Amino acid sequence: MTDNLAEVIAFWYLAFMAVTGGVGVLALRNPVHSALSLVYVIFHVAGLFVILGAGFLAVVQIIVYAGAIVVLFLFTLMMLDMRGIAHERFVHRQLWLAVPLAVLLAIEAVFVGVGTPEVREAFLGAFPPQTISDLGGSTQAIAAVLFSEYLLPFEVASVLLLVAAIGAIILARRFDRELEAMPEAAEAGESGEAAS
Amino acid sequence: MDGWEWLIVAIKCVVILLIFLGAPLILVLVERWTLGRLQSRIGPNRVGWSGTLQTAADGLKLGIKEDLIPRGADKLVFWFGPVFLVVPALAAWAIVPVGPKVGLGRDIGLWAVDLNVGILFFLAMGSLGVYGVVMSGWSSNSKYAHFGALRASAQVISYELIMGLAVLAVILYAGSLSLIDIVEQQRGLWFIVPQFVGFLLFVIAGVAETNRVPFDLPEAESEIVAGFHVEYSGMRFAMFFIAEYANIILISAIITTLYLGGWLGWTIPGMEGLTGIVWFALKTVAFIAMFLLLRAALPRLRYDQLMSFCWKFLMPIGIINVLLAAGLRMAWS
């Protein structure tokens, strides 16, 4: 009973904090503060994974989202001059379209979640808790599903990411070739490279 | 959990905290002595016997200094920057096993927690350390700090991948993510033997992650003064010091655990716990010494060298290493 109570308190704390952080991402004026608020959300969602017994997901959430993606956001934001951006309009012009769409989406999500038995079952997960502990933990359970039933989507996703990475490199490289076409710019580029 | 177990957990936490705060004090002093000798100068020798109280005196000095906040700084982020450096370094200690299970009336593992995703937890905490650097660098409202933070984030993201690849090969050999299991799997053969390439990759990435020479570009004093912590003073500056040295000790402990069999070694029957701690400490201290000697021996890399070394040299080796490890595992089983 005490474990259950602790879990409930932890859930409400984490959920409340995650939502607060989410509001912060949108409401804070400074983009860097928004990004840091996003880290805050990621942490609390990771905490929710922990109380669900999915330690692997929690840690991967922190490594991938906090450790790589938001750091890159911050990296980009730091390169930009944000003195102007911080004073832009708080309420965007697309508000009249965004609010009805968001309400519609929320209604749809609740409707599908409550009304469809298949979706309700999917919420319970692929395995009952007993099977997960038989497999040796949530890490093994994820591997068992990911590398059998969902192998093709998994591989497709990784190929897609690889294509995106190669695409990004090629887009960045093309800039060099354009510079070569312009002799004086190429010189400037070379001296810039030597300096960096 | 009964009362005794809570007490044991509390004692473990206090011990980790004391080591975390105490070890940097000793390490800074040892480093200054070593560097002094290696650079043909005396080093600290005034405060206390042969300068033994030098770091304590420095700490006291930093403690009573004014905590300056530069004009135009983002106060909240500026305050939290050092915290984000220190907390992950401390949290990661929770999973380091310093010895085997010992029986003192009941079985006590010489580690704070046995996470079944232990090594991933270490990687997660390592990737969080960069937030401390980025936050303090950005919020200082200073060009030098800004450049330091930019360099640090690019460097840590890049070298984290190398560390991840090296760890992946170890996981393939051990078949577990728990550090205790990884150590137990090394009873026959330490992983440094089949994974020597991975070991080298991990050590290089570890030096880069702690921003130490020859990868200390985020704080290159000849180019950007002191990098991301240039605007900090007083106790906040001391926190950067504590975090840096705590990270050195942590990385050394993790190298020991992953590649050198952690607490394993010759034991006296009945004294496994004690000899385990001694072995673990000896191996860890050897790597800490390596960190200190590297600083005396090597010059700093140039920034483009640092990046191309990571992406064009270490990265392919790391990938090949993982593929080879996976192939060997397949061949065995």
mmCIF file with all atom_site columns, C-alpha atoms in Angstrom, chain A residues 30 32-33 36 39 43 55-56 59-60 62-63 65-72 74-75 77-79 82 136-140 193-194 196, chain B residues 74 77 84 115-117 120-125 127-128 130-131 134-135 137-138 145-146 149-151 153-154 157 160 175 177 302-304:
data_model
loop_
_atom_site.group_PDB
_atom_site.id
_atom_site.type_symbol
_atom_site.label_atom_id
_atom_site.label_alt_id
_atom_site.label_comp_id
_atom_site.label_asym_id
_atom_site.label_entity_id
_atom_site.label_seq_id
_atom_site.pdbx_PDB_ins_code
_atom_site.Cartn_x
_atom_site.Cartn_y
_atom_site.Cartn_z
_atom_site.occupancy
_atom_site.B_iso_or_equiv
_atom_site.pdbx_formal_charge
_atom_site.auth_seq_id
_atom_site.auth_comp_id
_atom_site.auth_asym_id
_atom_site.auth_atom_id
_atom_site.pdbx_PDB_model_num
ATOM 1  C CA . ASN A 1 30  ? 14.176 33.588  -24.472 1.00 0.00 ? 30  ASN A CA 1
ATOM 2  C CA . VAL A 1 32  ? 17.606 29.315  -24.654 1.00 0.00 ? 32  VAL A CA 1
ATOM 3  C CA . HIS A 1 33  ? 15.289 29.259  -21.641 1.00 0.00 ? 33  HIS A CA 1
ATOM 4  C CA . LEU A 1 36  ? 16.398 24.364  -21.035 1.00 0.00 ? 36  LEU A CA 1
ATOM 5  C CA . VAL A 1 39  ? 15.359 19.439  -20.891 1.00 0.00 ? 39  VAL A CA 1
ATOM 6  C CA . PHE A 1 43  ? 13.819 14.593  -17.284 1.00 0.00 ? 43  PHE A CA 1
ATOM 7  C CA . GLY A 1 55  ? 14.524 1.913   -16.912 1.00 0.00 ? 55  GLY A CA 1
ATOM 8  C CA . PHE A 1 56  ? 15.996 1.346   -20.346 1.00 0.00 ? 56  PHE A CA 1
ATOM 9  C CA . VAL A 1 59  ? 18.001 6.237   -19.757 1.00 0.00 ? 59  VAL A CA 1
ATOM 10 C CA . VAL A 1 60  ? 17.763 6.214   -23.549 1.00 0.00 ? 60  VAL A CA 1
ATOM 11 C CA . ILE A 1 62  ? 18.000 11.135  -21.441 1.00 0.00 ? 62  ILE A CA 1
ATOM 12 C CA . ILE A 1 63  ? 20.912 10.037  -23.668 1.00 0.00 ? 63  ILE A CA 1
ATOM 13 C CA . TYR A 1 65  ? 16.909 13.696  -26.245 1.00 0.00 ? 65  TYR A CA 1
ATOM 14 C CA . ALA A 1 66  ? 18.725 15.542  -23.464 1.00 0.00 ? 66  ALA A CA 1
ATOM 15 C CA . GLY A 1 67  ? 22.233 14.389  -24.361 1.00 0.00 ? 67  GLY A CA 1
ATOM 16 C CA . ALA A 1 68  ? 22.136 14.850  -28.115 1.00 0.00 ? 68  ALA A CA 1
ATOM 17 C CA . ILE A 1 69  ? 19.100 16.602  -29.555 1.00 0.00 ? 69  ILE A CA 1
ATOM 18 C CA . VAL A 1 70  ? 18.534 19.485  -27.148 1.00 0.00 ? 70  VAL A CA 1
ATOM 19 C CA . VAL A 1 71  ? 22.285 20.053  -26.895 1.00 0.00 ? 71  VAL A CA 1
ATOM 20 C CA . LEU A 1 72  ? 22.279 20.581  -30.652 1.00 0.00 ? 72  LEU A CA 1
ATOM 21 C CA . LEU A 1 74  ? 21.308 24.928  -27.728 1.00 0.00 ? 74  LEU A CA 1
ATOM 22 C CA . PHE A 1 75  ? 24.396 24.777  -29.909 1.00 0.00 ? 75  PHE A CA 1
ATOM 23 C CA . LEU A 1 77  ? 20.719 28.904  -30.565 1.00 0.00 ? 77  LEU A CA 1
ATOM 24 C CA . MET A 1 78  ? 24.028 30.032  -29.145 1.00 0.00 ? 78  MET A CA 1
ATOM 25 C CA . MET A 1 79  ? 25.301 30.766  -32.654 1.00 0.00 ? 79  MET A CA 1
ATOM 26 C CA . MET A 1 82  ? 18.768 36.429  -30.124 1.00 0.00 ? 82  MET A CA 1
ATOM 27 C CA . GLY A 1 136 ? 14.857 -10.788 -17.770 1.00 0.00 ? 136 GLY A CA 1
ATOM 28 C CA . GLY A 1 137 ? 13.728 -7.152  -17.688 1.00 0.00 ? 137 GLY A CA 1
ATOM 29 C CA . SER A 1 138 ? 12.352 -4.356  -19.817 1.00 0.00 ? 138 SER A CA 1
ATOM 30 C CA . THR A 1 139 ? 15.577 -4.073  -21.847 1.00 0.00 ? 139 THR A CA 1
ATOM 31 C CA . GLN A 1 140 ? 15.304 -7.694  -22.983 1.00 0.00 ? 140 GLN A CA 1
ATOM 32 C CA . GLU A 1 193 ? 39.694 27.478  -42.538 1.00 0.00 ? 193 GLU A CA 1
ATOM 33 C CA . ALA A 1 194 ? 43.290 28.058  -41.563 1.00 0.00 ? 194 ALA A CA 1
ATOM 34 C CA . SER A 1 196 ? 39.595 28.065  -37.316 1.00 0.00 ? 196 SER A CA 1
ATOM 35 C CA . ASP B 2 74  ? 21.450 35.529  -17.245 1.00 0.00 ? 74  ASP B CA 1
ATOM 36 C CA . VAL B 2 77  ? 21.173 30.060  -15.722 1.00 0.00 ? 77  VAL B CA 1
ATOM 37 C CA . PHE B 2 84  ? 24.610 20.912  -13.709 1.00 0.00 ? 84  PHE B CA 1
ATOM 38 C CA . LEU B 2 115 ? 20.948 -0.749  -11.993 1.00 0.00 ? 115 LEU B CA 1
ATOM 39 C CA . ASN B 2 116 ? 20.202 -3.227  -14.762 1.00 0.00 ? 116 ASN B CA 1
ATOM 40 C CA . VAL B 2 117 ? 20.949 -0.384  -17.212 1.00 0.00 ? 117 VAL B CA 1
ATOM 41 C CA . LEU B 2 120 ? 23.813 3.420   -19.970 1.00 0.00 ? 120 LEU B CA 1
ATOM 42 C CA . PHE B 2 121 ? 23.155 5.456   -16.836 1.00 0.00 ? 121 PHE B CA 1
ATOM 43 C CA . PHE B 2 122 ? 26.833 6.399   -16.816 1.00 0.00 ? 122 PHE B CA 1
ATOM 44 C CA . LEU B 2 123 ? 26.621 7.488   -20.469 1.00 0.00 ? 123 LEU B CA 1
ATOM 45 C CA . ALA B 2 124 ? 23.458 9.489   -19.739 1.00 0.00 ? 124 ALA B CA 1
ATOM 46 C CA . MET B 2 125 ? 25.108 11.331  -16.853 1.00 0.00 ? 125 MET B CA 1
ATOM 47 C CA . SER B 2 127 ? 26.017 13.539  -21.696 1.00 0.00 ? 127 SER B CA 1
ATOM 48 C CA . LEU B 2 128 ? 24.346 15.772  -19.109 1.00 0.00 ? 128 LEU B CA 1
ATOM 49 C CA . VAL B 2 130 ? 27.745 19.254  -21.217 1.00 0.00 ? 130 VAL B CA 1
ATOM 50 C CA . TYR B 2 131 ? 24.709 21.243  -20.033 1.00 0.00 ? 131 TYR B CA 1
ATOM 51 C CA . VAL B 2 134 ? 26.868 25.235  -22.144 1.00 0.00 ? 134 VAL B CA 1
ATOM 52 C CA . MET B 2 135 ? 24.727 26.945  -19.513 1.00 0.00 ? 135 MET B CA 1
ATOM 53 C CA . GLY B 2 137 ? 29.276 29.610  -21.018 1.00 0.00 ? 137 GLY B CA 1
ATOM 54 C CA . TRP B 2 138 ? 26.155 31.085  -22.575 1.00 0.00 ? 138 TRP B CA 1
ATOM 55 C CA . ALA B 2 145 ? 32.975 31.950  -22.267 1.00 0.00 ? 145 ALA B CA 1
ATOM 56 C CA . HIS B 2 146 ? 30.724 31.657  -25.287 1.00 0.00 ? 146 HIS B CA 1
ATOM 57 C CA . ALA B 2 149 ? 30.929 26.557  -24.424 1.00 0.00 ? 149 ALA B CA 1
ATOM 58 C CA . LEU B 2 150 ? 30.588 26.124  -28.201 1.00 0.00 ? 150 LEU B CA 1
ATOM 59 C CA . ARG B 2 151 ? 33.827 24.165  -28.366 1.00 0.00 ? 151 ARG B CA 1
ATOM 60 C CA . SER B 2 153 ? 29.470 21.093  -26.691 1.00 0.00 ? 153 SER B CA 1
ATOM 61 C CA . ALA B 2 154 ? 30.810 20.098  -30.120 1.00 0.00 ? 154 ALA B CA 1
ATOM 62 C CA . ILE B 2 157 ? 28.865 15.338  -28.438 1.00 0.00 ? 157 ILE B CA 1
ATOM 63 C CA . GLU B 2 160 ? 30.484 10.671  -26.602 1.00 0.00 ? 160 GLU B CA 1
ATOM 64 C CA . GLY B 2 175 ? 25.988 -9.738  -22.346 1.00 0.00 ? 175 GLY B CA 1
ATOM 65 C CA . LEU B 2 177 ? 24.355 -3.626  -19.029 1.00 0.00 ? 177 LEU B CA 1
ATOM 66 C CA . ARG B 2 302 ? 44.223 22.349  -32.771 1.00 0.00 ? 302 ARG B CA 1
ATOM 67 C CA . TYR B 2 303 ? 40.448 22.478  -33.043 1.00 0.00 ? 303 TYR B CA 1
ATOM 68 C CA . ASP B 2 304 ? 40.162 21.067  -36.584 1.00 0.00 ? 304 ASP B CA 1
#
